[in-house]
Coordinates of C-alpha atoms and ligand atoms in Angstrom, one line a residue:
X101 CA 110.0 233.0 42.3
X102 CA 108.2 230.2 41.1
X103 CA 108.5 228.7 38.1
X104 CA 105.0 228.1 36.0
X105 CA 105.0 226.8 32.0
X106 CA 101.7 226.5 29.8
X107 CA 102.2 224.4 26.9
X108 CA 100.8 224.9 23.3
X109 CA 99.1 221.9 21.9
X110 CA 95.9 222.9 20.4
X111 CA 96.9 223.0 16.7
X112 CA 95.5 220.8 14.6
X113 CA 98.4 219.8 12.5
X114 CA 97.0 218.8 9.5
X115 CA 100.4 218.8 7.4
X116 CA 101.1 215.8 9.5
X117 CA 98.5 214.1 6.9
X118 CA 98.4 211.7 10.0
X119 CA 95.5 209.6 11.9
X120 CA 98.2 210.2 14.6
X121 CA 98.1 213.6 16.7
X122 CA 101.1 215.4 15.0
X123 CA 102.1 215.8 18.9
X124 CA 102.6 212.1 19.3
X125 CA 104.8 211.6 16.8
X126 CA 108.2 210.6 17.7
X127 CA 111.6 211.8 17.6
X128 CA 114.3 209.1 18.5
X129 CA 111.7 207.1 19.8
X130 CA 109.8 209.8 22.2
X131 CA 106.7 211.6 20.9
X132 CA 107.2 215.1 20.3
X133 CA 105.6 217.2 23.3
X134 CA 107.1 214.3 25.4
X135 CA 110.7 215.7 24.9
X136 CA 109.5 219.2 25.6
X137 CA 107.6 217.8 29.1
X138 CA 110.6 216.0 29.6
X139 CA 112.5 219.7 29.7
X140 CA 110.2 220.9 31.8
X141 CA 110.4 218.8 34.1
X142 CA 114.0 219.0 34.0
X143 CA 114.3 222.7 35.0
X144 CA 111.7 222.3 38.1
X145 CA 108.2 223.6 36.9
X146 CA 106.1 223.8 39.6
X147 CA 103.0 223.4 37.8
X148 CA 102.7 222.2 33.6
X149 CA 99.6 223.5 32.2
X150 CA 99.6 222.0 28.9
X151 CA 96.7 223.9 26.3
X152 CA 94.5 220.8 24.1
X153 CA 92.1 221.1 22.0
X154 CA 91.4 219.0 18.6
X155 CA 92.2 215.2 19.4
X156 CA 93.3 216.6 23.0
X157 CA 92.0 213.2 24.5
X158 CA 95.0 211.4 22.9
X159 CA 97.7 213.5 24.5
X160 CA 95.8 213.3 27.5
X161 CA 96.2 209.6 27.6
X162 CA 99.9 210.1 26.9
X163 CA 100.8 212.3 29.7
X164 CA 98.4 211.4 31.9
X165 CA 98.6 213.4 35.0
X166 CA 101.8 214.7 34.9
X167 CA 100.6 217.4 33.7
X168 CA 97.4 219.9 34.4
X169 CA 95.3 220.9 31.3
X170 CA 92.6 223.6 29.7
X171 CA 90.5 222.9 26.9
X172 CA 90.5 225.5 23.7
X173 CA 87.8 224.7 21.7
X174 CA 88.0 226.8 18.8
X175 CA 91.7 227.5 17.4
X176 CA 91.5 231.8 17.7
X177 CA 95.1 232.1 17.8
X178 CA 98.1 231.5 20.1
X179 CA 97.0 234.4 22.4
X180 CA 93.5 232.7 22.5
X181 CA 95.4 229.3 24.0
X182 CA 97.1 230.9 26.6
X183 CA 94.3 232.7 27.9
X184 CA 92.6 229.4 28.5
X185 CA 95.5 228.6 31.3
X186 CA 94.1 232.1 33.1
X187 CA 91.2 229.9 35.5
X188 CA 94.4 227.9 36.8
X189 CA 97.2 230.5 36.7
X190 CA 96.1 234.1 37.1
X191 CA 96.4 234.2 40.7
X192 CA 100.1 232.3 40.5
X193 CA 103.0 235.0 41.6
X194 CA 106.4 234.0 39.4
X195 CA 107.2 234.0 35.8
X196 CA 105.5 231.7 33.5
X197 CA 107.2 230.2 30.6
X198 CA 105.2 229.9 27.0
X199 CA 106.5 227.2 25.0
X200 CA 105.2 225.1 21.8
X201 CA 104.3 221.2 21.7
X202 CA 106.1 221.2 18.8
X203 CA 109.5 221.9 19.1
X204 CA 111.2 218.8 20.9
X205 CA 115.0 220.4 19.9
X206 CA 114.7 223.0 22.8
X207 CA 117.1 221.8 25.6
X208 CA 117.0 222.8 29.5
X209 CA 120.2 224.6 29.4
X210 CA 118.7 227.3 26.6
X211 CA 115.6 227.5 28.8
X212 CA 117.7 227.9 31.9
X213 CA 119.6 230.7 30.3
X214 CA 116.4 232.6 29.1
X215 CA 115.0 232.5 32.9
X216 CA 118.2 233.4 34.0
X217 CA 118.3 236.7 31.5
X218 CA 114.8 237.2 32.9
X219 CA 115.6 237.4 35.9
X220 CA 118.8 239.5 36.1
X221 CA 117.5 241.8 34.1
X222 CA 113.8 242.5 35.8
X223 CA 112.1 242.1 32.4
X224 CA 108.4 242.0 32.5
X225 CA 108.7 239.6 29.2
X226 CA 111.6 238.2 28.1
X227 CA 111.7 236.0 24.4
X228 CA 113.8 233.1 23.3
X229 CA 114.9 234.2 19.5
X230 CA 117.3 233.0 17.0
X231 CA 119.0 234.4 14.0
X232 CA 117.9 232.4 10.9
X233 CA 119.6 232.8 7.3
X234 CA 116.0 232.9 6.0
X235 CA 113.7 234.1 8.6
X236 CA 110.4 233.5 6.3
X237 CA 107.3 232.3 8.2
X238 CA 108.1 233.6 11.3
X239 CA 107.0 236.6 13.6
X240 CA 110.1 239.3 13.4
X241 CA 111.7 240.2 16.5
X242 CA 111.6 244.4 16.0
X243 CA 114.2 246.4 18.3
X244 CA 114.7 249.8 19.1
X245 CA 117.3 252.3 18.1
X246 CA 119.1 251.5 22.0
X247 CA 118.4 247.6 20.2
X248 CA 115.3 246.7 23.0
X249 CA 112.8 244.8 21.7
X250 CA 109.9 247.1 21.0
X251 CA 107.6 244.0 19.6
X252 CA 107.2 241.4 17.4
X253 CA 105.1 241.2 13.9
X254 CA 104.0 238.1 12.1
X255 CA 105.5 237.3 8.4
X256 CA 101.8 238.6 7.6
X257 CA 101.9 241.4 9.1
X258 CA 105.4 242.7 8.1
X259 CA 106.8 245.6 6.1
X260 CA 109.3 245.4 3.3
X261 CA 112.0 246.8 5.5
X262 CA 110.8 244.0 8.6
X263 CA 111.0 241.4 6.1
X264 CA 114.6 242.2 6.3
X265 CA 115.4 240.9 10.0
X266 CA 116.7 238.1 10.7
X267 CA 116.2 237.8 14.4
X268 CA 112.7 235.7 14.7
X269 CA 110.2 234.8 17.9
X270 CA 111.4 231.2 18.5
X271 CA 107.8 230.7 20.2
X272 CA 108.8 230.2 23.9
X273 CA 108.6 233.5 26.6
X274 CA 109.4 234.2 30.1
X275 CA 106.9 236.2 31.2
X276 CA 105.7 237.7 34.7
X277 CA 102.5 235.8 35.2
X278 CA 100.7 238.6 36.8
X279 CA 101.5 240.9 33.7
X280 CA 100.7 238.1 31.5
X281 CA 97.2 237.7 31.7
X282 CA 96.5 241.8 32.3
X283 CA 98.3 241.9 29.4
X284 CA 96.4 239.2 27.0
X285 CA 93.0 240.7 28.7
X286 CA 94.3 243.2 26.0
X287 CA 95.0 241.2 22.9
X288 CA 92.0 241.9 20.0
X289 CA 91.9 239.8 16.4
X290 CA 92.6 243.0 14.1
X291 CA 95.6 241.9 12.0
X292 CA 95.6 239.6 8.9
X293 CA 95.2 236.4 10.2
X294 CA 92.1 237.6 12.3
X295 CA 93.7 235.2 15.3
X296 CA 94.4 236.4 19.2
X297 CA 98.3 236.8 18.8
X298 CA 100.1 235.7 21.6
X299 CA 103.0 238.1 20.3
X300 CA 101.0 241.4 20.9
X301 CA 101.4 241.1 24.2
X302 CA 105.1 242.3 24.1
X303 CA 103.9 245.5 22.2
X304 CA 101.4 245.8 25.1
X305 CA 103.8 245.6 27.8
X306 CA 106.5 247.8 26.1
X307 CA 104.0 250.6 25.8
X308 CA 103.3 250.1 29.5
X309 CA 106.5 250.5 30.0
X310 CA 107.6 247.3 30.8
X311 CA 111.1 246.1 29.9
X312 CA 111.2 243.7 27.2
X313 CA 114.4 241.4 26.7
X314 CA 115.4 238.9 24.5
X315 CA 117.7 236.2 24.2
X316 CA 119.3 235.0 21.1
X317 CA 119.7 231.5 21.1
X318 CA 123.8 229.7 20.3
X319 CA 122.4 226.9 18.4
X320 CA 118.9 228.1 16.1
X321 CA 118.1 224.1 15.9
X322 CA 116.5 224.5 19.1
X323 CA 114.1 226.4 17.9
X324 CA 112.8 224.0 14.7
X325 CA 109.8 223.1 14.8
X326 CA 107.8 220.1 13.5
X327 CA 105.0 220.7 10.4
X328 CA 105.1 218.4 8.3
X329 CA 107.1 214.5 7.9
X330 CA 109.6 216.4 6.0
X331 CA 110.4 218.4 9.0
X332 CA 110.1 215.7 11.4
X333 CA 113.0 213.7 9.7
X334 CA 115.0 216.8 9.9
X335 CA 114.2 217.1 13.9
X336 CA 115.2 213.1 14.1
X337 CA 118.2 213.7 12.5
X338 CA 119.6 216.6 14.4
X339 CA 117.9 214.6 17.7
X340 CA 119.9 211.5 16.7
X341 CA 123.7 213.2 16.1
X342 CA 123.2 215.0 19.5
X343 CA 122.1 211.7 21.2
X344 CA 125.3 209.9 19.7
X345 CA 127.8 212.6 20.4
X346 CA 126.4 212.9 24.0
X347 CA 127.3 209.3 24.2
X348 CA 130.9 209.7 22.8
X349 CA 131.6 212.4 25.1
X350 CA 130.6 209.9 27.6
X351 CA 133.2 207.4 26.3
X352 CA 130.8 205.4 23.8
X353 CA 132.7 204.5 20.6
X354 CA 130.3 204.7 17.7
X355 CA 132.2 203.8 14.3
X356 CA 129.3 205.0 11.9
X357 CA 127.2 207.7 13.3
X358 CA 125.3 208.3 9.9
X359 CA 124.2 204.9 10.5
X360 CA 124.5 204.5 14.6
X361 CA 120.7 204.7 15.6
X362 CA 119.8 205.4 19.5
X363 CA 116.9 206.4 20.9
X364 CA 116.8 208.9 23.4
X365 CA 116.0 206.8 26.7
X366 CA 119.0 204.5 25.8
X367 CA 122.3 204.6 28.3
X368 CA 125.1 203.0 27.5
X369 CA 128.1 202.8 29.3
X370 CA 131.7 203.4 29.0
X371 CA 133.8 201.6 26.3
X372 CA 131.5 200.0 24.5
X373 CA 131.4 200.1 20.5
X374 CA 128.9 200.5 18.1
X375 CA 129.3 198.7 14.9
X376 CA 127.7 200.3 12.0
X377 CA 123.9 199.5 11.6
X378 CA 123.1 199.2 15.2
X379 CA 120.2 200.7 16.3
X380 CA 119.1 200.5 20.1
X381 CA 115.6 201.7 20.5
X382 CA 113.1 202.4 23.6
X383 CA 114.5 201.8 27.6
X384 CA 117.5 199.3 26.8
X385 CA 120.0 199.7 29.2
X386 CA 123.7 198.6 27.6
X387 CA 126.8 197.9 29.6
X388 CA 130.4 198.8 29.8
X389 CA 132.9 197.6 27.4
X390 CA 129.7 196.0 24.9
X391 CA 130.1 195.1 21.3
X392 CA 127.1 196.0 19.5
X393 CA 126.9 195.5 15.5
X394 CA 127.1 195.3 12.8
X395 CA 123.7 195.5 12.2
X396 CA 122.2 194.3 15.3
X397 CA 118.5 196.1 16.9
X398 CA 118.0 196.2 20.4
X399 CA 114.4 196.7 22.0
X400 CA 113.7 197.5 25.2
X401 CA 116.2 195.4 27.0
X402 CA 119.0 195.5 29.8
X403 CA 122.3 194.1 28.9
X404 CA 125.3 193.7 31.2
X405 CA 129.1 194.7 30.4
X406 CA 131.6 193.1 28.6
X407 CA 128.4 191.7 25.8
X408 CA 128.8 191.0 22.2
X409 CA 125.9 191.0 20.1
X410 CA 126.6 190.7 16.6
X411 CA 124.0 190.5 13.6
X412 CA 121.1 189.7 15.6
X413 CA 117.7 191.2 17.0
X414 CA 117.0 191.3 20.6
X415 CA 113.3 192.2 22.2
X416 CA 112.5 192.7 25.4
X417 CA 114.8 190.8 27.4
X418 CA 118.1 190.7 29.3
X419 CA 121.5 189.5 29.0
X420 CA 124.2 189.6 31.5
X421 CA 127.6 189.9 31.1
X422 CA 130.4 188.2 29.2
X423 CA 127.6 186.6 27.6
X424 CA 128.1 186.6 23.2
X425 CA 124.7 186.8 21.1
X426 CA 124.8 186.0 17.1
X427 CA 125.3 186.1 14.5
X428 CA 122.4 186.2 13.4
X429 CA 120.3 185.3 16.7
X430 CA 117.2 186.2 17.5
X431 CA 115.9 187.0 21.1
X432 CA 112.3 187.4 21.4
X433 CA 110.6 189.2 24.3
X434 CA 111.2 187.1 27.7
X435 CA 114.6 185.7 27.2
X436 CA 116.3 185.9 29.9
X437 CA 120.3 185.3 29.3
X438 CA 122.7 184.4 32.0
X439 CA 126.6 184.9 32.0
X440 CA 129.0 183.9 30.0
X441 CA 126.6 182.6 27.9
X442 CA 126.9 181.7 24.1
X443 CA 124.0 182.2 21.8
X444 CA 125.0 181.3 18.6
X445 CA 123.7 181.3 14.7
X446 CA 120.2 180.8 14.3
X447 CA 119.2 180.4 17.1
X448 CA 115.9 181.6 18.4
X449 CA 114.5 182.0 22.1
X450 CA 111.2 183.0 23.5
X451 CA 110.2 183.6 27.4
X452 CA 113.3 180.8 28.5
X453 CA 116.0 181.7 30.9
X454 CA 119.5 180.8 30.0
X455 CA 121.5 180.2 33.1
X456 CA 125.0 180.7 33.4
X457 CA 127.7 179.2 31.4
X458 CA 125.2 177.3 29.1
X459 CA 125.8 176.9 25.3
X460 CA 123.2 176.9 22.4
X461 CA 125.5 177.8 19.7
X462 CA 123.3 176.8 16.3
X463 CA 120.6 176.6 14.8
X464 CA 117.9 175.9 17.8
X465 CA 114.7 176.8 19.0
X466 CA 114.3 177.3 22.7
X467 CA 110.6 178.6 23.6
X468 CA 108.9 178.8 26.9
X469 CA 111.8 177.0 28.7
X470 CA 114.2 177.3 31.8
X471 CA 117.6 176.0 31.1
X472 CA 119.8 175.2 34.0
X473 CA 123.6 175.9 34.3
X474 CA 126.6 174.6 32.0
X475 CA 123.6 173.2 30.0
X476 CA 124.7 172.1 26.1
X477 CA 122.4 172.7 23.7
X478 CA 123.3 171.3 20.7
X479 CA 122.6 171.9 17.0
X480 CA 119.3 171.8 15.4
X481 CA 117.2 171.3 18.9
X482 CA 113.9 172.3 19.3
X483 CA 111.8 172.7 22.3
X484 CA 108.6 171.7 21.1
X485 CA 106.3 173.8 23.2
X486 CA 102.8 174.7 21.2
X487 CA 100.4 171.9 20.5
X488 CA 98.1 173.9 18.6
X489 CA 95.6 175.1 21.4
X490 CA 98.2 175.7 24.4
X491 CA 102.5 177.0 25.3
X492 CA 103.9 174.1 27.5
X493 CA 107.0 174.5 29.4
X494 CA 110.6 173.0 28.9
X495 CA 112.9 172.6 31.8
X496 CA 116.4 171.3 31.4
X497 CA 117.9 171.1 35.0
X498 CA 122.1 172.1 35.3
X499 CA 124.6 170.4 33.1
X500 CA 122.8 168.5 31.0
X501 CA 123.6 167.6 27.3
X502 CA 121.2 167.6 24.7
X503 CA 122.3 166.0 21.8
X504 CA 121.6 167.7 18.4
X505 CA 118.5 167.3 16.7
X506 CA 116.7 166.5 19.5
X507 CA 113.1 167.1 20.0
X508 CA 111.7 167.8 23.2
X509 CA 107.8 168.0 23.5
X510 CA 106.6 169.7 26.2
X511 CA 105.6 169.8 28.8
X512 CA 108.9 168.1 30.1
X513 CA 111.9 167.7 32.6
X514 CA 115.2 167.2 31.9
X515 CA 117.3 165.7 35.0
X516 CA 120.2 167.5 36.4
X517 CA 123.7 166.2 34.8
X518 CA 121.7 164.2 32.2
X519 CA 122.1 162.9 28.7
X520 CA 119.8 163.4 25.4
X521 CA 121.4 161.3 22.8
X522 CA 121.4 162.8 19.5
X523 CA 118.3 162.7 17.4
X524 CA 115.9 161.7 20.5
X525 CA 112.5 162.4 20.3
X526 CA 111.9 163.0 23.7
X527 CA 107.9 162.8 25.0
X528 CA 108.6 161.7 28.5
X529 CA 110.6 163.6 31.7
X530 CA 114.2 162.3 32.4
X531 CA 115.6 161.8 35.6
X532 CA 119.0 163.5 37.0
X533 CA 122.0 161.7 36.1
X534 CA 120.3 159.5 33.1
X535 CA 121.0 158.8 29.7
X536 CA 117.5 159.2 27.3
X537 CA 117.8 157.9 23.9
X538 CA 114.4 157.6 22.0
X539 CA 115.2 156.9 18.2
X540 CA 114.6 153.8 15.6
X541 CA 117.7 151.6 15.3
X542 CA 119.6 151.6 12.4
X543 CA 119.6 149.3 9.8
X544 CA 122.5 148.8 7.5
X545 CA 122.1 146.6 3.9
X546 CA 125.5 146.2 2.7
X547 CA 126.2 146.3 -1.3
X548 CA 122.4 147.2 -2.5
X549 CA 123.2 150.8 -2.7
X550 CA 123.4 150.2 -6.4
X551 CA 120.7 147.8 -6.9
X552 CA 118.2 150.1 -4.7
X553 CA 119.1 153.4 -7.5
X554 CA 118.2 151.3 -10.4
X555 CA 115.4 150.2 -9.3
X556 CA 114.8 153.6 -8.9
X557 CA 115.8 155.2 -11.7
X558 CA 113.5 152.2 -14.1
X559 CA 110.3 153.0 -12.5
X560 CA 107.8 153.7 -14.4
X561 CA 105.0 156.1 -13.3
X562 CA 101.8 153.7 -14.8
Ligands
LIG678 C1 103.9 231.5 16.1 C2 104.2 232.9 16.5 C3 105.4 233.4 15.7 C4 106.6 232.5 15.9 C5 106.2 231.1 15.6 C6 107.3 230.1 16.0 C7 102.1 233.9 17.1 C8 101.0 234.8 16.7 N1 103.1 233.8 16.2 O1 103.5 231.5 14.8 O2 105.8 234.7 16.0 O3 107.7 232.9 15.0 O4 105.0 230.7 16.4 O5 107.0 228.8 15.7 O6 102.0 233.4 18.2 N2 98.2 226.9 18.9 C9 97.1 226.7 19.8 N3 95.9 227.3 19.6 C10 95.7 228.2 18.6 C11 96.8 228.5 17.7 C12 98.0 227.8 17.9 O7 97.3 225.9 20.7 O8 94.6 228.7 18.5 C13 99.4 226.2 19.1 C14 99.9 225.4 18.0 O9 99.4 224.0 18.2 C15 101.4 225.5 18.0 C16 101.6 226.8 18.6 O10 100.5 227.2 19.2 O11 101.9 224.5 18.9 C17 102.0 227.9 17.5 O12 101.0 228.0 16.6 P1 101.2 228.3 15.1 O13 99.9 228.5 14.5 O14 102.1 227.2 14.5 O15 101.9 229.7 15.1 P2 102.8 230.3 14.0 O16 101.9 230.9 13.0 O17 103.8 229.3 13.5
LIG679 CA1 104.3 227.0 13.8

């Protein structure tokens, strides 16, 4: 039987008090409907209809054509969305799954387990619910005396006594395609929110009839659904401690969770630690046996194993292994670290490649620049690479020595094995094997030390 889902996005989402579509909001760095694609895709949906309407362009542009879509003008109700999917779906044989934009805390295993109830037990519907301690705001799930589910009513539409019930509609169905849309061809607006409810169709079917099951979600997270910002934080939160402990159970050390940030496309491999205050954000790749923290971000980048980085920011670049960042380094997008390499305090690189072995342990500025092998890089240099108008590039060719506070003003070549002296204010290329020295010679005027402060100090301004 083929799997088909239809996606609810059509809402305007107004609590969101955003410019943003509330959809496109993220949670641990992925927008919202982008987690519940992700699932989707995870449990083999043949085809992802996903329901737009206001400000649909924008999650069009984010999924692009992953996904197949209908247009819902007007917001008539849940039932009204789905029905839009009926062009592209009615003719489909195989159960179709019903789910909500906003809920990014659903996982594949809960949805795998509702298709898998569905199935075993021939239901013509079949409704992912959860028992909540205070059920208020969402549709009641209503069972029989033989405890079948005979239909579900709105918080609107309830009694006093289906007030009481605790089991709610989660939002998400299995349902036989076929008897899906026969079924919504049914649905009318007379109820208090004058909307096309999705949820009548489960009364519909159980008066045909048709078996109606339901399956009570282990964990009622999954169900949560995003509103407002208050509720978003909540989802990040409950998103972030399951992204962490997936990560210890994968042999991750993280010393701080409450303050371990990690988004979700992050891996990280076995034995490395997290310091408190790291956070690792969008596709970064992190190695085995890695030291991470205290306090350190990570963007977007690939490190090897066996890497500390310690108080320091990384964007957008790569280190490989055995190679020690910080503290307080800062890698800006481009840099492209080597092994065994130090990176030490204060230092800042931009688009340069940091071979093997080399050293630039403080205070340095290395932009637009390819540094060789075994290279030393000492303290205070800068690679002066911006003229005003144009980047020029840097090249320092395998073990050379740059002395500290050297300037370098690019564009220029420094010569394999060569020598900077200290203090050199460098403007032309140097040739392998050379020494380059470019600085006034020093003067020295012994005993006026004395005579030079007072002279000094009795100056008068007029
Ligand atoms: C719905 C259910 C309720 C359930 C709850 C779970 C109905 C009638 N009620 O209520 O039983 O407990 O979800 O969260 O279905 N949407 C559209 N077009 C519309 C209306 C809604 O695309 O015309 C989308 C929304 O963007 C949202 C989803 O459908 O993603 C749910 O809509 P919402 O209005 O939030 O439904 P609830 O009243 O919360
Ligand atoms: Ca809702």
């Amino acid at each position: 039987m083929e799997l088909l889902s239809i996606v609810l996005a059509a809402g305007k989402g107004t609590r969101m008090k955003s410019k943003l579509h509330k959809l496109l909001h993220p949670v641990c760095g992925k927008p919202m409907v982008g987690h519940v694609i992700d699932v989707l895709k995870g449990i083999d949906c043949k085809r992802i209809v996903t329901v737009i309407g206001h400000e649909g362009e924008a999650i069009r542009s984010y999924l692009g054509d992953e996904v197949e879509y209908v247009v819902q003008e007007k917001q008539l109700g849940t039932g009204h969305a789905v029905l839009q999917a009926k062009s592209l779906l009615e003719n489909e044989e195989g159960v179709t799954l019903i789910i909500n934009g906003d809920g990014p805390l659903i996982t594949a295993e809960s949805l795998t387990k509702l298709i898998e109830v569905h199935k075993d037990t021939n239901a013509a519907a079949t409704i992912l619910t959860a028992e909540l301690d205070n059920p208020h705001g969402y549709g009641r799930i209503v069972r029989g005396d033989n405890q079948y589910v005979t239909r579900i009513v709105e918080q609107k539409d309830c009694s006093t006594e289906e007030n009481e019930i605790k089991e709610i509609n989660t939002g998400t169905y299995c349902v036989n395609n076929k008897k899906l849309f026969q079924a919504l061809n049914q649905v009318t607006n007379h109820n208090a929110q004058e909307e096309y409810y999705l949820t009548d169709i489960i009364g519909i079917l159980k008066q045909q009839n048709e078996k109606i099951e339901g399956y009570v979600l282990k964990d009622s997270n999954e169900s949560f659904g995003i509103n407002d910002r208050v509720q978003l934080a909540q989802a990040e939160k409950i998103m972030r401690d399951r992204i962490l402990q997936q990560h210890m159970r994968n042999g991750v050390t993280v010393i701080d969770p409450v303050n371990t940030y990690v988004e979700a496309e992050v891996t990280i491999g076995m034995d490395t630690t997290l310091l408190p205050g790291a956070r690792i954000t969008a596709n970064s790749h992190i190695g085995s046996s890695c030291i991470i923290g205290p306090n350190s971000e990570i963007q977007n980048t690939t490190v090897g194993d066996y890497v500390t980085i310690k108080q320091s920011v990384v964007v957008e670049s790569s280190i490989e292994s055995h190679t020690n960042i910080g503290p307080f380094a800062y890698l800006r997008p481009g840099s492209k670290i080597g092994e065994h390499v130090k990176i030490g305090d204060f230092v800042e690189i931009k688009n340069a490649t940091i071979d093997h072995h080399s050293k630039i342990s403080h205070l340095s500025y290395v932009g637009d620049a390819k540094v060789g092998k075994n290279v030393n890089i000492g303290c205070g240099v800068v690679t002066v690479n911006y003229d005003g108008y144009r980047k020029h590039i840097t090249e320092i060719a395998d073990e050379a020595f740059i002395g500290s506070n050297a300037n370098l003003i690019a564009p220029i070549k420094i010569g394999r094995g060569s020598y900077v002296v200290a203090g050199s204010t460098l403007t032309e290329d140097v040739d392998e094997d050379s020494v380059a020295i470019a600085r006034v010679k020093q003067t020295t005027k012994k005993g006026y030390a004395n005579k030079l402060k007072n002279r000094i100090k009795n100056k008068t301004n007029n």
